[in-house]
């Protein structure tokens, strides 16, 4: 059985990244694949990049990684990249076809038929945007069984938010990690 951990959007949130790496280790994953955005929003970009380098594996650059590389070359400040709508409607139609063909094994695991090519949204290790779901998201892919297991990992979100505030990054990035009660504690 070949298991591959797929992580994306770490966004320099070291507490989330370390917690997920502990879960990855416990999962029996043989490899780790990083799908970009190691940096951006969080307080620990250098540390997160060091961990990715140390772990090896496959890594692609995300839009934040590309932008920070460009900032280092030209000097100046970070800006959000200008992304265009790339086949959005066609993607929705294909997504509907894929959903009908999937075999859900339970709430978090889905088997993808071997003849089906589909895209899986992994979720974010360090930049959740799911409303009330604040845990770090990642995927464990069992390539022998064609099973995708959507994982959620708890981590010290308050520490990550405090780190963001301490280094002077926008408070919005810190508050996004927290419940309303936790945000009130951070602000108080």
PDB file of C-alpha atoms in Angstrom, residues 13-181:
ATOM      1  CA  UNK A  13       1.830  28.968  10.157  1.00  0.00           C
ATOM      2  CA  UNK A  14       4.418  26.893  12.002  1.00  0.00           C
ATOM      3  CA  UNK A  15       2.075  25.620  14.782  1.00  0.00           C
ATOM      4  CA  UNK A  16      -0.329  24.215  12.158  1.00  0.00           C
ATOM      5  CA  UNK A  17       2.483  22.784  10.036  1.00  0.00           C
ATOM      6  CA  UNK A  18       4.175  20.996  12.946  1.00  0.00           C
ATOM      7  CA  UNK A  19       0.863  19.516  14.151  1.00  0.00           C
ATOM      8  CA  UNK A  20       0.068  18.241  10.649  1.00  0.00           C
ATOM      9  CA  UNK A  21       3.565  16.760  10.272  1.00  0.00           C
ATOM     10  CA  UNK A  22       3.021  14.783  13.477  1.00  0.00           C
ATOM     11  CA  UNK A  23      -0.267  13.446  12.067  1.00  0.00           C
ATOM     12  CA  UNK A  24       1.436  12.655   8.751  1.00  0.00           C
ATOM     13  CA  UNK A  25       4.097  10.673  10.580  1.00  0.00           C
ATOM     14  CA  UNK A  26       1.432   8.733  12.508  1.00  0.00           C
ATOM     15  CA  UNK A  27      -0.548   8.056   9.299  1.00  0.00           C
ATOM     16  CA  UNK A  28       2.106   5.822   7.769  1.00  0.00           C
ATOM     17  CA  UNK A  29       2.574   8.068   4.741  1.00  0.00           C
ATOM     18  CA  UNK A  30       5.644   7.108   2.735  1.00  0.00           C
ATOM     19  CA  UNK A  31       5.967  10.458   0.958  1.00  0.00           C
ATOM     20  CA  UNK A  32       4.906  14.061   1.385  1.00  0.00           C
ATOM     21  CA  UNK A  33       3.918  16.282  -1.519  1.00  0.00           C
ATOM     22  CA  UNK A  34       3.706  20.047  -1.040  1.00  0.00           C
ATOM     23  CA  UNK A  35       1.361  21.909  -3.384  1.00  0.00           C
ATOM     24  CA  UNK A  36       2.606  25.417  -2.764  1.00  0.00           C
ATOM     25  CA  UNK A  37       2.028  28.512  -0.696  1.00  0.00           C
ATOM     26  CA  UNK A  38       4.570  27.637   1.956  1.00  0.00           C
ATOM     27  CA  UNK A  39       4.831  31.384   2.757  1.00  0.00           C
ATOM     28  CA  UNK A  40       2.358  34.245   3.103  1.00  0.00           C
ATOM     29  CA  UNK A  41       0.090  35.467   5.939  1.00  0.00           C
ATOM     30  CA  UNK A  42       1.951  33.764   8.804  1.00  0.00           C
ATOM     31  CA  UNK A  43       4.786  34.650  11.163  1.00  0.00           C
ATOM     32  CA  UNK A  44       7.244  31.830  10.357  1.00  0.00           C
ATOM     33  CA  UNK A  45       8.067  31.724   6.626  1.00  0.00           C
ATOM     34  CA  UNK A  46      11.761  30.842   7.028  1.00  0.00           C
ATOM     35  CA  UNK A  47      11.038  28.057   9.500  1.00  0.00           C
ATOM     36  CA  UNK A  48       8.325  26.532   7.286  1.00  0.00           C
ATOM     37  CA  UNK A  49      10.556  26.666   4.201  1.00  0.00           C
ATOM     38  CA  UNK A  50      13.363  25.024   6.217  1.00  0.00           C
ATOM     39  CA  UNK A  51      11.004  22.187   7.243  1.00  0.00           C
ATOM     40  CA  UNK A  52       9.885  21.632   3.645  1.00  0.00           C
ATOM     41  CA  UNK A  53      13.514  21.503   2.474  1.00  0.00           C
ATOM     42  CA  UNK A  54      14.453  19.134   5.290  1.00  0.00           C
ATOM     43  CA  UNK A  55      11.576  16.778   4.503  1.00  0.00           C
ATOM     44  CA  UNK A  56      12.305  16.673   0.785  1.00  0.00           C
ATOM     45  CA  UNK A  57       9.583  15.280  -1.388  1.00  0.00           C
ATOM     46  CA  UNK A  58       7.859  16.947  -4.289  1.00  0.00           C
ATOM     47  CA  UNK A  59       7.115  20.658  -3.971  1.00  0.00           C
ATOM     48  CA  UNK A  60       5.517  23.106  -6.383  1.00  0.00           C
ATOM     49  CA  UNK A  61       5.407  26.871  -6.043  1.00  0.00           C
ATOM     50  CA  UNK A  62       2.142  28.521  -5.108  1.00  0.00           C
ATOM     51  CA  UNK A  63       1.150  32.069  -5.974  1.00  0.00           C
ATOM     52  CA  UNK A  64       2.509  33.403  -2.661  1.00  0.00           C
ATOM     53  CA  UNK A  65       5.806  31.573  -3.159  1.00  0.00           C
ATOM     54  CA  UNK A  66       6.121  33.025  -6.667  1.00  0.00           C
ATOM     55  CA  UNK A  67       5.313  36.524  -5.426  1.00  0.00           C
ATOM     56  CA  UNK A  68       7.800  36.469  -2.547  1.00  0.00           C
ATOM     57  CA  UNK A  69      10.476  35.265  -4.962  1.00  0.00           C
ATOM     58  CA  UNK A  70       9.655  38.205  -7.239  1.00  0.00           C
ATOM     59  CA  UNK A  71       9.741  40.631  -4.285  1.00  0.00           C
ATOM     60  CA  UNK A  72      13.220  39.416  -3.349  1.00  0.00           C
ATOM     61  CA  UNK A  73      14.412  39.987  -6.932  1.00  0.00           C
ATOM     62  CA  UNK A  74      12.909  43.445  -7.437  1.00  0.00           C
ATOM     63  CA  UNK A  75      12.609  44.761  -3.871  1.00  0.00           C
ATOM     64  CA  UNK A  76       9.395  46.421  -2.760  1.00  0.00           C
ATOM     65  CA  UNK A  77       6.288  45.110  -1.048  1.00  0.00           C
ATOM     66  CA  UNK A  78       4.065  42.061  -1.396  1.00  0.00           C
ATOM     67  CA  UNK A  79       0.890  42.355  -3.441  1.00  0.00           C
ATOM     68  CA  UNK A  80      -1.864  39.882  -4.201  1.00  0.00           C
ATOM     69  CA  UNK A  81      -1.395  38.383  -7.659  1.00  0.00           C
ATOM     70  CA  UNK A  82      -3.934  39.154 -10.362  1.00  0.00           C
ATOM     71  CA  UNK A  83      -5.593  35.787 -11.050  1.00  0.00           C
ATOM     72  CA  UNK A  84      -8.051  35.448 -13.922  1.00  0.00           C
ATOM     73  CA  UNK A  85     -11.034  33.125 -14.240  1.00  0.00           C
ATOM     74  CA  UNK A  86      -9.587  30.031 -15.949  1.00  0.00           C
ATOM     75  CA  UNK A  87     -12.358  27.826 -17.305  1.00  0.00           C
ATOM     76  CA  UNK A  88     -14.487  28.106 -14.172  1.00  0.00           C
ATOM     77  CA  UNK A  89     -17.805  27.055 -15.768  1.00  0.00           C
ATOM     78  CA  UNK A  90     -16.244  24.071 -17.556  1.00  0.00           C
ATOM     79  CA  UNK A  91     -14.665  23.049 -14.264  1.00  0.00           C
ATOM     80  CA  UNK A  92     -18.038  23.089 -12.510  1.00  0.00           C
ATOM     81  CA  UNK A  93     -19.555  20.790 -15.116  1.00  0.00           C
ATOM     82  CA  UNK A  94     -16.655  18.344 -14.784  1.00  0.00           C
ATOM     83  CA  UNK A  95     -16.880  18.506 -10.985  1.00  0.00           C
ATOM     84  CA  UNK A  96     -20.550  17.478 -11.099  1.00  0.00           C
ATOM     85  CA  UNK A  97     -19.675  14.449 -13.273  1.00  0.00           C
ATOM     86  CA  UNK A  98     -16.881  13.460 -10.882  1.00  0.00           C
ATOM     87  CA  UNK A  99     -19.078  13.706  -7.807  1.00  0.00           C
ATOM     88  CA  UNK A 100     -21.607  11.305  -9.327  1.00  0.00           C
ATOM     89  CA  UNK A 101     -18.876   8.722 -10.018  1.00  0.00           C
ATOM     90  CA  UNK A 102     -17.215   8.768  -6.577  1.00  0.00           C
ATOM     91  CA  UNK A 103     -17.739   6.077  -3.948  1.00  0.00           C
ATOM     92  CA  UNK A 104     -17.866   7.592  -0.465  1.00  0.00           C
ATOM     93  CA  UNK A 105     -16.583   5.041   2.047  1.00  0.00           C
ATOM     94  CA  UNK A 106     -17.408   7.203   5.091  1.00  0.00           C
ATOM     95  CA  UNK A 107     -17.512  10.912   6.019  1.00  0.00           C
ATOM     96  CA  UNK A 108     -13.858  11.564   5.155  1.00  0.00           C
ATOM     97  CA  UNK A 109     -12.793   8.879   2.672  1.00  0.00           C
ATOM     98  CA  UNK A 110     -13.703   8.583  -0.975  1.00  0.00           C
ATOM     99  CA  UNK A 111     -12.663   6.034  -3.600  1.00  0.00           C
ATOM    100  CA  UNK A 112     -12.037   7.447  -7.056  1.00  0.00           C
ATOM    101  CA  UNK A 113     -12.649   5.019  -9.927  1.00  0.00           C
ATOM    102  CA  UNK A 114      -9.327   4.266 -11.679  1.00  0.00           C
ATOM    103  CA  UNK A 115     -10.607   5.440 -15.069  1.00  0.00           C
ATOM    104  CA  UNK A 116     -11.720   8.814 -13.730  1.00  0.00           C
ATOM    105  CA  UNK A 117      -9.460  11.845 -13.782  1.00  0.00           C
ATOM    106  CA  UNK A 118     -10.604  14.386 -11.249  1.00  0.00           C
ATOM    107  CA  UNK A 119      -9.299  17.239  -9.153  1.00  0.00           C
ATOM    108  CA  UNK A 120      -9.318  17.052  -5.362  1.00  0.00           C
ATOM    109  CA  UNK A 121      -9.430  20.167  -3.217  1.00  0.00           C
ATOM    110  CA  UNK A 122      -7.001  19.397  -0.416  1.00  0.00           C
ATOM    111  CA  UNK A 123      -7.806  22.286   1.899  1.00  0.00           C
ATOM    112  CA  UNK A 124      -5.366  24.506   3.745  1.00  0.00           C
ATOM    113  CA  UNK A 125      -2.873  23.635   6.443  1.00  0.00           C
ATOM    114  CA  UNK A 126      -2.444  27.223   7.565  1.00  0.00           C
ATOM    115  CA  UNK A 127      -5.145  29.437   6.081  1.00  0.00           C
ATOM    116  CA  UNK A 128      -8.604  27.971   6.710  1.00  0.00           C
ATOM    117  CA  UNK A 129     -11.547  29.644   5.012  1.00  0.00           C
ATOM    118  CA  UNK A 130     -14.336  27.280   6.026  1.00  0.00           C
ATOM    119  CA  UNK A 131     -16.362  29.475   8.350  1.00  0.00           C
ATOM    120  CA  UNK A 132     -16.482  27.588  11.638  1.00  0.00           C
ATOM    121  CA  UNK A 133     -13.909  24.895  10.730  1.00  0.00           C
ATOM    122  CA  UNK A 134     -10.524  26.126  11.951  1.00  0.00           C
ATOM    123  CA  UNK A 135      -8.468  22.933  11.938  1.00  0.00           C
ATOM    124  CA  UNK A 136      -5.590  22.400   9.531  1.00  0.00           C
ATOM    125  CA  UNK A 137      -6.652  20.406   6.454  1.00  0.00           C
ATOM    126  CA  UNK A 138      -4.630  17.915   4.429  1.00  0.00           C
ATOM    127  CA  UNK A 139      -5.134  14.727   2.428  1.00  0.00           C
ATOM    128  CA  UNK A 140      -3.782  11.195   2.714  1.00  0.00           C
ATOM    129  CA  UNK A 141      -3.836   9.554  -0.724  1.00  0.00           C
ATOM    130  CA  UNK A 142      -3.702   5.751  -0.907  1.00  0.00           C
ATOM    131  CA  UNK A 143      -2.616   5.212  -4.492  1.00  0.00           C
ATOM    132  CA  UNK A 144      -3.039   1.424  -4.370  1.00  0.00           C
ATOM    133  CA  UNK A 145      -6.694   1.677  -3.314  1.00  0.00           C
ATOM    134  CA  UNK A 146      -7.460   4.984  -5.118  1.00  0.00           C
ATOM    135  CA  UNK A 147      -8.740   6.345  -1.808  1.00  0.00           C
ATOM    136  CA  UNK A 148      -8.532   9.981  -0.763  1.00  0.00           C
ATOM    137  CA  UNK A 149      -8.792  10.544   2.993  1.00  0.00           C
ATOM    138  CA  UNK A 150      -9.584  14.161   3.928  1.00  0.00           C
ATOM    139  CA  UNK A 151      -7.858  14.839   7.235  1.00  0.00           C
ATOM    140  CA  UNK A 152      -8.276  17.633   9.814  1.00  0.00           C
ATOM    141  CA  UNK A 153      -5.678  18.367  12.477  1.00  0.00           C
ATOM    142  CA  UNK A 154      -6.104  20.453  15.614  1.00  0.00           C
ATOM    143  CA  UNK A 155      -3.279  22.845  16.442  1.00  0.00           C
ATOM    144  CA  UNK A 156      -2.587  25.790  18.714  1.00  0.00           C
ATOM    145  CA  UNK A 157      -4.444  28.441  16.691  1.00  0.00           C
ATOM    146  CA  UNK A 158      -4.162  31.016  19.455  1.00  0.00           C
ATOM    147  CA  UNK A 159      -0.361  30.689  19.371  1.00  0.00           C
ATOM    148  CA  UNK A 160      -0.341  31.068  15.588  1.00  0.00           C
ATOM    149  CA  UNK A 161      -2.544  34.164  15.842  1.00  0.00           C
ATOM    150  CA  UNK A 162      -0.390  35.667  18.593  1.00  0.00           C
ATOM    151  CA  UNK A 163       2.727  35.062  16.465  1.00  0.00           C
ATOM    152  CA  UNK A 164       1.109  36.943  13.574  1.00  0.00           C
ATOM    153  CA  UNK A 165       0.183  39.878  15.807  1.00  0.00           C
ATOM    154  CA  UNK A 166       3.627  39.933  17.441  1.00  0.00           C
ATOM    155  CA  UNK A 167       5.499  40.297  14.137  1.00  0.00           C
ATOM    156  CA  UNK A 168       3.144  43.062  12.993  1.00  0.00           C
ATOM    157  CA  UNK A 169       1.337  41.298  10.153  1.00  0.00           C
ATOM    158  CA  UNK A 170      -2.281  42.286   9.373  1.00  0.00           C
ATOM    159  CA  UNK A 171      -4.553  41.347  12.263  1.00  0.00           C
ATOM    160  CA  UNK A 172      -7.091  39.938   9.780  1.00  0.00           C
ATOM    161  CA  UNK A 173      -4.681  37.045   9.124  1.00  0.00           C
ATOM    162  CA  UNK A 174      -4.602  36.268  12.838  1.00  0.00           C
ATOM    163  CA  UNK A 175      -8.339  36.611  13.445  1.00  0.00           C
ATOM    164  CA  UNK A 176      -9.205  34.285  10.536  1.00  0.00           C
ATOM    165  CA  UNK A 177      -7.704  31.414  12.526  1.00  0.00           C
ATOM    166  CA  UNK A 178      -9.903  31.897  15.586  1.00  0.00           C
ATOM    167  CA  UNK A 179     -13.422  31.469  16.875  1.00  0.00           C
ATOM    168  CA  UNK A 180     -15.172  34.636  18.041  1.00  0.00           C
ATOM    169  CA  UNK A 181     -14.353  33.782  21.663  1.00  0.00           C
TER     170      UNK A 181
END
